Coordinates of C-alpha atoms (C1' of nucleotides) in Angstrom, one line a residue:
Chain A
X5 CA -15.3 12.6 -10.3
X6 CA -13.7 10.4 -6.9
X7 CA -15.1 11.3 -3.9
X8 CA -12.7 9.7 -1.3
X9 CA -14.2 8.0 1.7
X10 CA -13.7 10.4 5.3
X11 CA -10.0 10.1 6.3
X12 CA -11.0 10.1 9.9
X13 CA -13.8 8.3 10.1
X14 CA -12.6 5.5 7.6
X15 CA -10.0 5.4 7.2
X16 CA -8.9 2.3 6.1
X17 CA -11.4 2.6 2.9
X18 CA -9.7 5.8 2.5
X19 CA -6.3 4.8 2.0
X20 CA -7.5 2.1 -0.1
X21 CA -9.0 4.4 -2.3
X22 CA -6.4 7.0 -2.3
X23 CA -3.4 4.4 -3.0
X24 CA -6.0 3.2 -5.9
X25 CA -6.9 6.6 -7.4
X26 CA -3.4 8.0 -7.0
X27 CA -2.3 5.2 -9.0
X28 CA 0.5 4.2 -7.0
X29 CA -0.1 0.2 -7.0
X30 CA -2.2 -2.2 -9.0
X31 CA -3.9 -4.9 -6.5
X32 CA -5.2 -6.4 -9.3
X33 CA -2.6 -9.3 -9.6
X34 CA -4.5 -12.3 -8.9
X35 CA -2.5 -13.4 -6.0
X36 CA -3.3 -12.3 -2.7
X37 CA -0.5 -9.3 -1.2
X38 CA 1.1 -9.4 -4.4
X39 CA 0.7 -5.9 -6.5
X40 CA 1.8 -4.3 -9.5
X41 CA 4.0 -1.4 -9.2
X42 CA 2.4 1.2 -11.4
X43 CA 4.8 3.6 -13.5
X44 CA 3.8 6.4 -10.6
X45 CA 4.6 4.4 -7.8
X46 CA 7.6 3.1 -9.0
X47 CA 8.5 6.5 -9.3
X48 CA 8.1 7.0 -5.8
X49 CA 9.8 3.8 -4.9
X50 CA 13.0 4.6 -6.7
X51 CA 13.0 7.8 -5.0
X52 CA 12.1 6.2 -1.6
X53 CA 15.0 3.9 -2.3
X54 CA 17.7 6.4 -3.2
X55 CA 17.1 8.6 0.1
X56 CA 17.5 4.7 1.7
X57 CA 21.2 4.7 0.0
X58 CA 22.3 7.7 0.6
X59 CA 21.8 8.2 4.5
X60 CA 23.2 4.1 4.7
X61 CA 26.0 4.7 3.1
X62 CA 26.7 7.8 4.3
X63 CA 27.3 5.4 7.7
X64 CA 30.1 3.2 5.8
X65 CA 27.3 0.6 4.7
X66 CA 28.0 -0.9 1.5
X67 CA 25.9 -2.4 -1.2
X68 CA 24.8 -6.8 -2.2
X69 CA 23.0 -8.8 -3.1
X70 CA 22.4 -12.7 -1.7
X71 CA 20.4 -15.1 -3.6
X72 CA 16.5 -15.0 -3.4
X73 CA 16.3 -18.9 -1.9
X74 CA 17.6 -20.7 1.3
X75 CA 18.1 -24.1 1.7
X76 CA 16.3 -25.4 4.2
X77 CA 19.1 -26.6 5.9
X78 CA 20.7 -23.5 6.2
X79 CA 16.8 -21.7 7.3
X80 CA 16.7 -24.1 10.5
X81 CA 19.7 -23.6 11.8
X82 CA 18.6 -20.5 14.2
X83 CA 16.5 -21.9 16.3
X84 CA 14.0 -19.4 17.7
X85 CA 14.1 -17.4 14.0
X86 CA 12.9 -20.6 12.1
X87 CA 10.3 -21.2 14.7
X88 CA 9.4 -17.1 14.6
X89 CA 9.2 -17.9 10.5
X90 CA 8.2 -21.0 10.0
X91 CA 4.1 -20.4 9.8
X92 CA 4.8 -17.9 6.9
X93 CA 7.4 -18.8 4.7
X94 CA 6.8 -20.0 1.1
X95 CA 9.0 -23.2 0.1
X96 CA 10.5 -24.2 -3.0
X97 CA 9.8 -28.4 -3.0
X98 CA 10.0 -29.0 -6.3
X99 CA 12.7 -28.6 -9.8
X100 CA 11.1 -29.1 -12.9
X101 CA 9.3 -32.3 -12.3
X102 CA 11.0 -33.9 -9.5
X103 CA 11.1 -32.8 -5.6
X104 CA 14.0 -31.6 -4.4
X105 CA 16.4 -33.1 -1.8
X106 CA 16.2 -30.0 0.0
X107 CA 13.7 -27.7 -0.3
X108 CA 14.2 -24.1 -0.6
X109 CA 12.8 -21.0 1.1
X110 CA 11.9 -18.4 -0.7
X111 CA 13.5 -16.1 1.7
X112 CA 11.4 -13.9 4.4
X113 CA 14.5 -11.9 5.6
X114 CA 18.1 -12.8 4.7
X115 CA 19.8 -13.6 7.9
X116 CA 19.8 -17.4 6.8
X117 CA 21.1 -16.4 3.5
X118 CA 23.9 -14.3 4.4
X119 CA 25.1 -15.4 7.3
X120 CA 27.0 -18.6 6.1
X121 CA 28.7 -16.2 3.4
X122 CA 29.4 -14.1 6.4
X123 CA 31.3 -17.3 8.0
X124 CA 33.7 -17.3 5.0
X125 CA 33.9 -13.7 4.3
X126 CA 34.9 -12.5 8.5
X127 CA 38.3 -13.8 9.7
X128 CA 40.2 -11.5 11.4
X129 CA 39.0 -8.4 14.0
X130 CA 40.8 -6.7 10.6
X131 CA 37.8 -7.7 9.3
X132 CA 35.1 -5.8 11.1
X133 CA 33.2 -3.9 11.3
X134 CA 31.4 -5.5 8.0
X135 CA 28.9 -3.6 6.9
X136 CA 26.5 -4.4 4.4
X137 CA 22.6 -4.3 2.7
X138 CA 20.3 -5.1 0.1
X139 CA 17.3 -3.7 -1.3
X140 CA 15.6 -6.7 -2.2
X141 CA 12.5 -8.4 -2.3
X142 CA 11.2 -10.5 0.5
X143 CA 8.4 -13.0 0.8
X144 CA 6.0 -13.7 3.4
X145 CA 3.0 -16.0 3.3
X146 CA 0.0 -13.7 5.4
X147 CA -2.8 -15.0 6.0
X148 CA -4.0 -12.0 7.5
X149 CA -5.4 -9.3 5.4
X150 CA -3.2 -7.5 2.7
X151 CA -2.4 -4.0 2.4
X152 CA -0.6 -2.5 -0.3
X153 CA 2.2 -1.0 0.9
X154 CA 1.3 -1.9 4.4
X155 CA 1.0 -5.8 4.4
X156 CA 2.0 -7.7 1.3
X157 CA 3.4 -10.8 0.4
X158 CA 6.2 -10.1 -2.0
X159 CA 7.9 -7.2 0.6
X160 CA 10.4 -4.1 -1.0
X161 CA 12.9 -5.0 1.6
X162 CA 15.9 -2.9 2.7
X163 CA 18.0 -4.7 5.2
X164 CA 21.6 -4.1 6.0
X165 CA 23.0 -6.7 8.2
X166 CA 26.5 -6.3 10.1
X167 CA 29.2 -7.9 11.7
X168 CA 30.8 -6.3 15.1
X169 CA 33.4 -6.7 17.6
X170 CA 31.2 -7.0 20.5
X171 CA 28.3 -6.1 22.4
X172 CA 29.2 -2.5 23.0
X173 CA 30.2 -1.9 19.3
X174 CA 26.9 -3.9 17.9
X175 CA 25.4 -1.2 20.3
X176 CA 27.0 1.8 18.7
X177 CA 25.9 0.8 15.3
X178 CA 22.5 0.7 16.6
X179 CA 22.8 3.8 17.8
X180 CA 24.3 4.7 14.0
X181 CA 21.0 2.8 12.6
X182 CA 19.0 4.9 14.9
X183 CA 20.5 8.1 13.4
X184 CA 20.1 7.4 9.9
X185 CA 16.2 6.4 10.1
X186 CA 16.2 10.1 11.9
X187 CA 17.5 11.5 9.1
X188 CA 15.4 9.0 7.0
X189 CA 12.4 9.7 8.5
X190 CA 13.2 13.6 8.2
X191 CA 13.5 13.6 4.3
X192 CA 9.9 12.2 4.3
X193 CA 8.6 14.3 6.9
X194 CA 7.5 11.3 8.9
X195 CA 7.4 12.0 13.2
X196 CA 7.5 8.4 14.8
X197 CA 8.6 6.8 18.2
X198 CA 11.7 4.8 18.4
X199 CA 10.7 2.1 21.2
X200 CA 12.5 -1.3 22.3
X201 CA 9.6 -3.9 21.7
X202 CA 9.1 -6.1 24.7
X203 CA 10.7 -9.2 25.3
X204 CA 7.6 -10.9 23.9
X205 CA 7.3 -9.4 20.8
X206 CA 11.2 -9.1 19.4
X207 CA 12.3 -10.3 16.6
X208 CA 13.0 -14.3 16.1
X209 CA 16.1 -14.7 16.9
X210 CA 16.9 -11.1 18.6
X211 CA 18.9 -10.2 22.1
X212 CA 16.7 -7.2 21.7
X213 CA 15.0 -5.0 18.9
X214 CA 13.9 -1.0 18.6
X215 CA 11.3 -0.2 16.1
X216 CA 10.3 3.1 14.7
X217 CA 6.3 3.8 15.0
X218 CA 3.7 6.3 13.3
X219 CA 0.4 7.3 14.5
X220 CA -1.5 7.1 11.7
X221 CA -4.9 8.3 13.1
X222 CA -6.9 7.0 15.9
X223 CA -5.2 4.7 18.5
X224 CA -3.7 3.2 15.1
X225 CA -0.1 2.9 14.6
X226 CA 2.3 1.6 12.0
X227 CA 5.7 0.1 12.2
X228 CA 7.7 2.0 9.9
X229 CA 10.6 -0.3 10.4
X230 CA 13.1 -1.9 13.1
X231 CA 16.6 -1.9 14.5
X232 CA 17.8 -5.6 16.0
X233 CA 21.0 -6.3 18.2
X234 CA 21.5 -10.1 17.7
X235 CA 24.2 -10.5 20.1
X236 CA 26.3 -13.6 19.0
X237 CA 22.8 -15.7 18.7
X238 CA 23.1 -16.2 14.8
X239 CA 27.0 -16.0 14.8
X240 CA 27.1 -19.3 16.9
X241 CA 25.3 -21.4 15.1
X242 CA 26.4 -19.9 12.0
X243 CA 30.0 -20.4 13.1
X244 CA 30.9 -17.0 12.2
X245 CA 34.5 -16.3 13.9
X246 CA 37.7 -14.2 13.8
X247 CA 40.1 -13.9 15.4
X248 CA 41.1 -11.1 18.1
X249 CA 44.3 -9.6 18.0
X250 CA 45.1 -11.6 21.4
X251 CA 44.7 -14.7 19.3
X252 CA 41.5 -15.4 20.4
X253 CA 38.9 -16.9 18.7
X254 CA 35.6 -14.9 18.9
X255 CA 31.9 -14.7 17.6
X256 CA 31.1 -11.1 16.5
X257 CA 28.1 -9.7 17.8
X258 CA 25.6 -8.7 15.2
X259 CA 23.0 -6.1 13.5
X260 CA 20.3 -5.7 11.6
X261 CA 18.5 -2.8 9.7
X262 CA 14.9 -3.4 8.1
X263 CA 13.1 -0.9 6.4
X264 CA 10.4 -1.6 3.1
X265 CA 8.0 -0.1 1.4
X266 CA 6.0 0.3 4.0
X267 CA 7.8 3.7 4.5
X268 CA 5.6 4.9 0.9
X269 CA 2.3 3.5 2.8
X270 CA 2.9 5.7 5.7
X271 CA 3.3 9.1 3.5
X272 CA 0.9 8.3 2.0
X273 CA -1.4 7.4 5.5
X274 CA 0.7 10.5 7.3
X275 CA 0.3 13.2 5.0
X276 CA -2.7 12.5 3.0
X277 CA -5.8 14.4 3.2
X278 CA -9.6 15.1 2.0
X279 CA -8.0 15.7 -1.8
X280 CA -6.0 12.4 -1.8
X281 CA -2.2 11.5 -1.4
X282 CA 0.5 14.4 -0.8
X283 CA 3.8 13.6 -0.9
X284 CA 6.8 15.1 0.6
X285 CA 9.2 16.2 -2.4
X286 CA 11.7 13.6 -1.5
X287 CA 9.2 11.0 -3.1
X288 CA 7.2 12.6 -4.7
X289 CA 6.9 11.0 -8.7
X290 CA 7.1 14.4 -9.8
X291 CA 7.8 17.4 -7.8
X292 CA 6.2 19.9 -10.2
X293 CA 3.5 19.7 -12.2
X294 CA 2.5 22.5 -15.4
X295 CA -0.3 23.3 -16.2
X296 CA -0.8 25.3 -19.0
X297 CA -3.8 27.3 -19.4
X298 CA -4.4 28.3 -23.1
X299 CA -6.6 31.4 -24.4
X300 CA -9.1 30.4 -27.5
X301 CA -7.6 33.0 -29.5
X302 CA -3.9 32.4 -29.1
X303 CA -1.2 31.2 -31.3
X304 CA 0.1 28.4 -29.2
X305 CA 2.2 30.4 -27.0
X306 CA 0.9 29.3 -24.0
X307 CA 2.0 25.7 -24.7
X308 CA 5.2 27.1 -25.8
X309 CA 6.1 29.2 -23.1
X310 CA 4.9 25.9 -20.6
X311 CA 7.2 23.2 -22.5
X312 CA 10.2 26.0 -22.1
X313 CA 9.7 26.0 -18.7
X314 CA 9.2 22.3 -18.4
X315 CA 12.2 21.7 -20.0
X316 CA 14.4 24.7 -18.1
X317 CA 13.5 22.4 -14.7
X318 CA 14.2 19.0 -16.0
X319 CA 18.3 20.7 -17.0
X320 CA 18.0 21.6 -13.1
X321 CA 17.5 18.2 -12.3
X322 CA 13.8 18.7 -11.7
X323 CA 11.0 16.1 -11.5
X324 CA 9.1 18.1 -13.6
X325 CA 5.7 16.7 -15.4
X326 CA 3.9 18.8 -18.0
X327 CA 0.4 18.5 -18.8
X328 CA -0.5 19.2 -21.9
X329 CA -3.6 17.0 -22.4
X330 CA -6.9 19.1 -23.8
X331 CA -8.7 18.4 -20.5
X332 CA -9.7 21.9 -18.9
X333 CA -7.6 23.1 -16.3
X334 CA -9.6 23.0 -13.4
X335 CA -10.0 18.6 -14.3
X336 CA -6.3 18.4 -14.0
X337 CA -5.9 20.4 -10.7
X338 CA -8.0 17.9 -9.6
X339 CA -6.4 14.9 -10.4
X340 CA -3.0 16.0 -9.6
X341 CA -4.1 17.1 -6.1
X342 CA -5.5 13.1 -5.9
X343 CA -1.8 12.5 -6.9
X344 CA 0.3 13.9 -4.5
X345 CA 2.6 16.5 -6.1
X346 CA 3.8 19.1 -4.4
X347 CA 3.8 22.0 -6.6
X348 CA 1.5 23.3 -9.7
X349 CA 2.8 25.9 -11.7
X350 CA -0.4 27.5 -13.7
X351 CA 1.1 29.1 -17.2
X352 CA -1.5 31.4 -19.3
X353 CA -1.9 34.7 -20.7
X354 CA -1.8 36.8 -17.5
X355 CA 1.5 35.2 -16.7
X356 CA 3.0 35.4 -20.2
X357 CA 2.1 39.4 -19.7
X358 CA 3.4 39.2 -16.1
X359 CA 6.8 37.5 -16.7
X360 CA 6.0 35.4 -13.7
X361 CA 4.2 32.2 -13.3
X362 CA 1.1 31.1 -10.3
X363 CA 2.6 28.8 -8.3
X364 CA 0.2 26.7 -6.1
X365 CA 1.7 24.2 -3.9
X366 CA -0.5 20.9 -2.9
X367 CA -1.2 22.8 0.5
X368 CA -3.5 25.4 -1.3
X369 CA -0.7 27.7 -1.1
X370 CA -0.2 30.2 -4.0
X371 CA 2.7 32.4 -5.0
X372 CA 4.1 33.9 -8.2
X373 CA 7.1 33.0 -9.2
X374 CA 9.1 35.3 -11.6
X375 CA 10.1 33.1 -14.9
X376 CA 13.2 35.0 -15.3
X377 CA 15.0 32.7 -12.2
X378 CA 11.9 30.0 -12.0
X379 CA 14.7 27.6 -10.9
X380 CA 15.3 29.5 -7.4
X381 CA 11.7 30.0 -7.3
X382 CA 10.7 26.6 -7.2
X383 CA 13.3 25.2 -5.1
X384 CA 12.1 28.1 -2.5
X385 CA 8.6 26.9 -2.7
X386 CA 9.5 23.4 -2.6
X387 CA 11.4 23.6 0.8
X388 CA 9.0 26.0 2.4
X389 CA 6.8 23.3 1.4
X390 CA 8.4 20.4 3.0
X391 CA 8.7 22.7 5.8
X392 CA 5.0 23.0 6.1
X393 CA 4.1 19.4 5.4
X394 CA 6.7 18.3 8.3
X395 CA 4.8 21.0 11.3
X396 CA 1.4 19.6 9.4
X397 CA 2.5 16.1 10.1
X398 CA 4.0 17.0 13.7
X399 CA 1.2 18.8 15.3
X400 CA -1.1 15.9 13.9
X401 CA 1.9 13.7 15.6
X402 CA 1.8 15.7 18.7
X403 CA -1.7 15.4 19.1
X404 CA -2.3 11.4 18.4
X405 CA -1.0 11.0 22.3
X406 CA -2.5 10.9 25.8
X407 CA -1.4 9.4 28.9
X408 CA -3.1 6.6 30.2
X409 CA -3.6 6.1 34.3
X410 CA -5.7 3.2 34.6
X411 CA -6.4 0.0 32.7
X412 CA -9.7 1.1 31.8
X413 CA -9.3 3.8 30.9
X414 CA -7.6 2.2 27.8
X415 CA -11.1 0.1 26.4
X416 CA -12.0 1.9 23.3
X417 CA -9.7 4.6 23.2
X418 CA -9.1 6.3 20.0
X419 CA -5.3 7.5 20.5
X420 CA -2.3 5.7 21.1
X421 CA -1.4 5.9 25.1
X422 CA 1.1 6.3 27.0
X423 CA 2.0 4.7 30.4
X424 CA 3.7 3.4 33.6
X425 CA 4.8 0.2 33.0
X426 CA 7.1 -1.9 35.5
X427 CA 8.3 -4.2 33.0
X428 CA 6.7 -7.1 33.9
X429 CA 5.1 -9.7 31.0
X430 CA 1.7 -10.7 33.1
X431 CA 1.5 -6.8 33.5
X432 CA 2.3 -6.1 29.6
X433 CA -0.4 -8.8 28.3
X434 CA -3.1 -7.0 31.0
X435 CA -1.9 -3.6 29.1
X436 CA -2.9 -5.5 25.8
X437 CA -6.0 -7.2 26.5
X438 CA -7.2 -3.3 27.8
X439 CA -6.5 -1.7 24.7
X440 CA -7.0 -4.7 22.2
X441 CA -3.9 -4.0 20.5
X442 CA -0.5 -4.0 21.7
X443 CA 2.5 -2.8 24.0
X444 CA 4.7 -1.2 21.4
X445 CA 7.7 -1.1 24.1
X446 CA 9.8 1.7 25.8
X447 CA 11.2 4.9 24.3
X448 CA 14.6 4.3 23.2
X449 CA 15.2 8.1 24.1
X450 CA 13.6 10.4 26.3
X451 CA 9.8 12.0 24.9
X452 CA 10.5 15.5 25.5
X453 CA 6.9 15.9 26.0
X454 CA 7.0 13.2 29.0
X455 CA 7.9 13.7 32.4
X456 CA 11.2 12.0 33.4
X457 CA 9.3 8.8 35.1
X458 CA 5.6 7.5 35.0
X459 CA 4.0 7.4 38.8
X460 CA 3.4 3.7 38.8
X461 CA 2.9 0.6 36.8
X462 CA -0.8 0.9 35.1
X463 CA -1.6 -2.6 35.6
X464 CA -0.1 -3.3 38.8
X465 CA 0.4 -0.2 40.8
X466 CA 4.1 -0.9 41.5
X467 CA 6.7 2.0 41.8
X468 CA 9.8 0.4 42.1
X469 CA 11.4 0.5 38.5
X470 CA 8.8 2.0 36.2
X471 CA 9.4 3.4 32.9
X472 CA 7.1 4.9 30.2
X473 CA 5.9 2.9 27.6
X474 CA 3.2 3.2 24.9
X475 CA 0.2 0.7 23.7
X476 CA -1.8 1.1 20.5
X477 CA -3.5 -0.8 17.9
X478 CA -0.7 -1.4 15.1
X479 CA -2.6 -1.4 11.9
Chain B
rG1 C1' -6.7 -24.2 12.2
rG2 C1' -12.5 -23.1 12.7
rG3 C1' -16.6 -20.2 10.9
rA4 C1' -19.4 -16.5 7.9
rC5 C1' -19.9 -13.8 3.6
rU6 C1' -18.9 -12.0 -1.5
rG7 C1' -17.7 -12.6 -6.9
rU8 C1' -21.9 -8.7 -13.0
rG9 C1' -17.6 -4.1 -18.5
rG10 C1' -11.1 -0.9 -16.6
rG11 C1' -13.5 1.0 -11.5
rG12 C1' -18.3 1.3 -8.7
rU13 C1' -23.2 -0.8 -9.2
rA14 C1' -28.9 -2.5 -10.5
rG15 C1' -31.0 -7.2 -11.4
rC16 C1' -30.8 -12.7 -7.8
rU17 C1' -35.5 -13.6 -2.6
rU18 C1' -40.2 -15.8 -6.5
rG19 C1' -35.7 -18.8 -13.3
rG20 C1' -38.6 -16.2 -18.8
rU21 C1' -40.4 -9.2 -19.2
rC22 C1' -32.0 -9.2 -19.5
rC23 C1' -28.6 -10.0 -26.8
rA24 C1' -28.3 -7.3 -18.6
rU25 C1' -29.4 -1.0 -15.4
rC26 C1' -27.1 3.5 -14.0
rC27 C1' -22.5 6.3 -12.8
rU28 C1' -17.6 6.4 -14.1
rU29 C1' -13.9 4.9 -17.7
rC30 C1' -12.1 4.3 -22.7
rG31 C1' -12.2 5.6 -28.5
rG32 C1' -14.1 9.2 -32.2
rG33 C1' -16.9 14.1 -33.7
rG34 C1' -18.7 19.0 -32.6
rU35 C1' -19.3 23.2 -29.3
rU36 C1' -16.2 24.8 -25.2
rC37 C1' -11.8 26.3 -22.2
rG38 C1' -8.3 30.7 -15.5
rG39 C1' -11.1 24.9 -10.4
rG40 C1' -14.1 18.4 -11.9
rA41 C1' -17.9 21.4 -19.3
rC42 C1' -21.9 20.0 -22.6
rU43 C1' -23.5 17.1 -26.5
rC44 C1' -23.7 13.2 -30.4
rC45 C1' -21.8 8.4 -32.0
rG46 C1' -19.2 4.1 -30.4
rA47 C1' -16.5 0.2 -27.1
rG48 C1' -16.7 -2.8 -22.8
rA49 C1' -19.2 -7.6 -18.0
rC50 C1' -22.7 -12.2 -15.4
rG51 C1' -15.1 -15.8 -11.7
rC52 C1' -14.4 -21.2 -13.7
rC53 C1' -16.4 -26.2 -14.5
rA54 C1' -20.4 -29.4 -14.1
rG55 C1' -25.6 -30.2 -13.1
rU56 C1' -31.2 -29.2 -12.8
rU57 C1' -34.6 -27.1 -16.6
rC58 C1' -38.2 -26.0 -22.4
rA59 C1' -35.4 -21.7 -20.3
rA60 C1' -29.9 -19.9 -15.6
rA61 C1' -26.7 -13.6 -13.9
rU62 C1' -30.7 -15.8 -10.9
rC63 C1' -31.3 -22.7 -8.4
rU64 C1' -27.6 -27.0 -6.8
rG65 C1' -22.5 -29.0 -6.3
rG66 C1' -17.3 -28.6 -6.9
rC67 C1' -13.2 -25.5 -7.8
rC68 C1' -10.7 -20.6 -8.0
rA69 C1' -10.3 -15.7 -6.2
rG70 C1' -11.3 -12.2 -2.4
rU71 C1' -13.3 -10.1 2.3
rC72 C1' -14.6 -10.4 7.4
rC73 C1' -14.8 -12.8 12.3
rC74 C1' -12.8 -16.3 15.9
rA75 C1' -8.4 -19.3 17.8

RNA sequence: GGGACUGUGGGGUAGCUUGGUCCAUCCUUCGGGGUUCGGGACUCCGAGACGCCAGUUCAAAUCUGGCCAGUCCCA
């Protein structure tokens, strides 16, 4: 009996609710941004995470895994990233019951980690490109407001980190990292803007950084992750060096990759609706869910013919859930709607007669499915699905922008804007006290839906140099 | 870092101002029985809570202090 808050009108009580009644993470740890991962969303996680491996590898990335604390030693030896991290890190002071000489980070990213290893491990320009990430998990000490998924302490990282020749080639494999969020982002059914963050508001430590963000509703948006080009600032002082076939002695420049859970909050904050979550079949815990509908007078067929076909999708490598519980149907349509999966196959008495089963998918649509080649018929449903869950998700993406032409024009406004900006920081900080968020940065591409150049700079009217850019209220 | 607020079964709540009528209300949930069964069934029986520690008092969910946990606002 859940009756979800309004999506649009709040929504943050609504994801709460729906992340809750879904059953996709327990908040009920007892330490703040720290959640349990329930059966059904770690369902959805492992799934997140294989689609994560597969488009990284398929870009010559290869798997590790560093060590889960930094001595502190190593953590300062960046300067701008340990001043960046240094207000949210949890330490490690003491073993047993005596401090330690030197404390340990429990690590908020890896760069500190990995990058000494990456000293020993790079030699020669043989060496390179070196290629590698982790799925691990990260900590950071908020002291903001947790989220699950969104903002949490103990973070589902993915980060790939990598060694390069030099600028231009740390720049191609940005461009690679850029490409396989694309394809990423497409198996979830995600729409997002890749934009280079202002100078301001990179990452500690970063020559420059691109992230990928969402409109989740309103003039809200959410960082779905980040591309950084480090140039040689962490090979330096990490005295990572090979040499060049002139004989040479050269810092590579370097990348990173960072993606985390995060991605599962915005599926869920993307696609969801009045009934709850709905997930993409890429993630989705279970892709199909039966249903089957017995007659009072029946001999157990029903159940029969369901587990059959339950079992016939599971060979074809099927999520498949069946749900045989003695609720009445209509109670688990319901619930499963709340849940997210994609398609509901309905199996009774008329269907049994009809040699094909009701097929309804979690956008209300319904079809019927022969049982003879159920296999094709579901795999047809699911893709036309994902299909229609992608336009659903780009026409509410397409419609989450408007361009802005004056400072005030951006008080209060309730979608994300875009605008002329020259570039300037004074300028960028006026664009962010308007619209009490932020300035998420340039497009990294051209918006087909934007003219080639903006008119002039919002804030200060200039038209020399003057490039689009877009400010919101990240979430 | 500064300030405000909140804490009652698994979840959501009533009660708190003015201490006693509270072995704590209602909804949901959970276990069991019966009747049901193509979009959230009904009914009967049962289970389950005052964040922790001290104090005031004849008497504390209610008042006081400390702690813990959480939320919000400001820097």
């Amino acid at each position: 009996m859940v009756e979800l808050p309004d999506k649009r009108t709040a929504f943050v009580d609504w994801y709460l609710a729906v992340v809750e009644e879904a059953n996709l993470s327990d908040k009920r740890y007892g330490v703040k941004g720290m959640n349990v991962w329930t059966p059904y969303g770690f369902r959805a996680r492992r799934n997140l995470d294989r689609i994560l491996v597969r488009e990284i590898e398929a870009t010559g990335s290869e798997p590790v895994e560093f060590p889960t604390l930094i001595p502190a030693t190593e953590f300062a030896k960046e300067k701008e990233h340990i001043q960046g991290f240094d207000a949210q890190v949890f330490w490690v002071t003491k073993g047993g019951l005596s401090e330690l000489d030197v404390p340990l980070v429990l690590r908020p990213t890896s760069e500190t980690a990995i990058y000494p290893v990456f000293a020993l491990w790079v030699r020669s320009h043989r060496d390179l490109p070196l290629n590698v990430y982790q799925i691990v998990s990260t900590f950071r000490y908020e002291t903001k407001t947790t989220r699950p998924f969104v903002r949490v302490r103990e973070i589902h990282f993915f980060e790939e980190h990598t060694c390069q020749l030099d600028d231009d080639a740390a720049t191609a494999r940005v461009r690679s990292n850029l490409g396989a969020f694309r394809a990423i982002a497409g198996a979830l059914g995600l729409p997002y803007l890749a934009l280079r963050r202002p100078e301001w508001d990179k990452f500690a430590g970063a020559h420059y950084s691109i992230a990928f963000d969402a409109p989740v509703g309103g003039a809200r948006t959410l960082q779905l992750g980040s591309v950084h080009h480090y140039r040689d600032n962490f090979a330096k002082p990490y005295g990572i060096v090979y040499e060049a076939p002139d004989g040479t002695q050269r810092h590579p420049h370097q990348t990173t990759f960072g993606l985390s859970e995060r991605l599962l909050g915005a599926v869920v904050a993307v696609h969801g609706d009045a009934k709850g979550a709905v997930f993409p079949s890429s993630v989705a815990p279970y892709e199909v869910v039966i249903v089957p509908i017995p007659s009072p007078d029946e001999d157990g067929g029903t159940a029969r013919l369901a587990r059959t076909l339950a079992e016939r999708l599971e060979h074809h490598g099927r999520r498949a859930f069946l749900d045989g519980g003695d609720e009445r149907p209509g109670a688990k349509y319901y619930r499963w709607e709340l849940r997210g999966v994609p398609l509901r196959l309905e199996v009774g008495r008329r269907e049994a007669a009809a040699g094909a089963v009701t097929a309804v998918d979690r956008l209300g649509r319904k079809a019927s499915l022969p049982i003879a080649d159920l296999e094709d018929g579901v795999a047809a449903r699911l893709a036309d699905f994902d299909r229609a869950l992608t336009e659903r998700a780009g026409a509410a993406f397409r419609a989450s922008f408007l361009p802005a032409a004056t400072l005030a024009e951006l008080a209060g406004s309730d979608q994300v804007r875009s605008l002329g900006w020259c570039g300037e920081e004074a300028c960028g900080h006026a664009i962010e006290q308007a619209i009490d968020g932020a300035l998420l940065g340039t497009p990294e591409d051209p918006v087909p839906w934007l003219p080639g150049s903006p008119p002039a700079c919002i804030a200060c009217g200039s038209t020399s140099p003057v490039r689009w850019a877009f400010a919101a209220q990240p979430m």
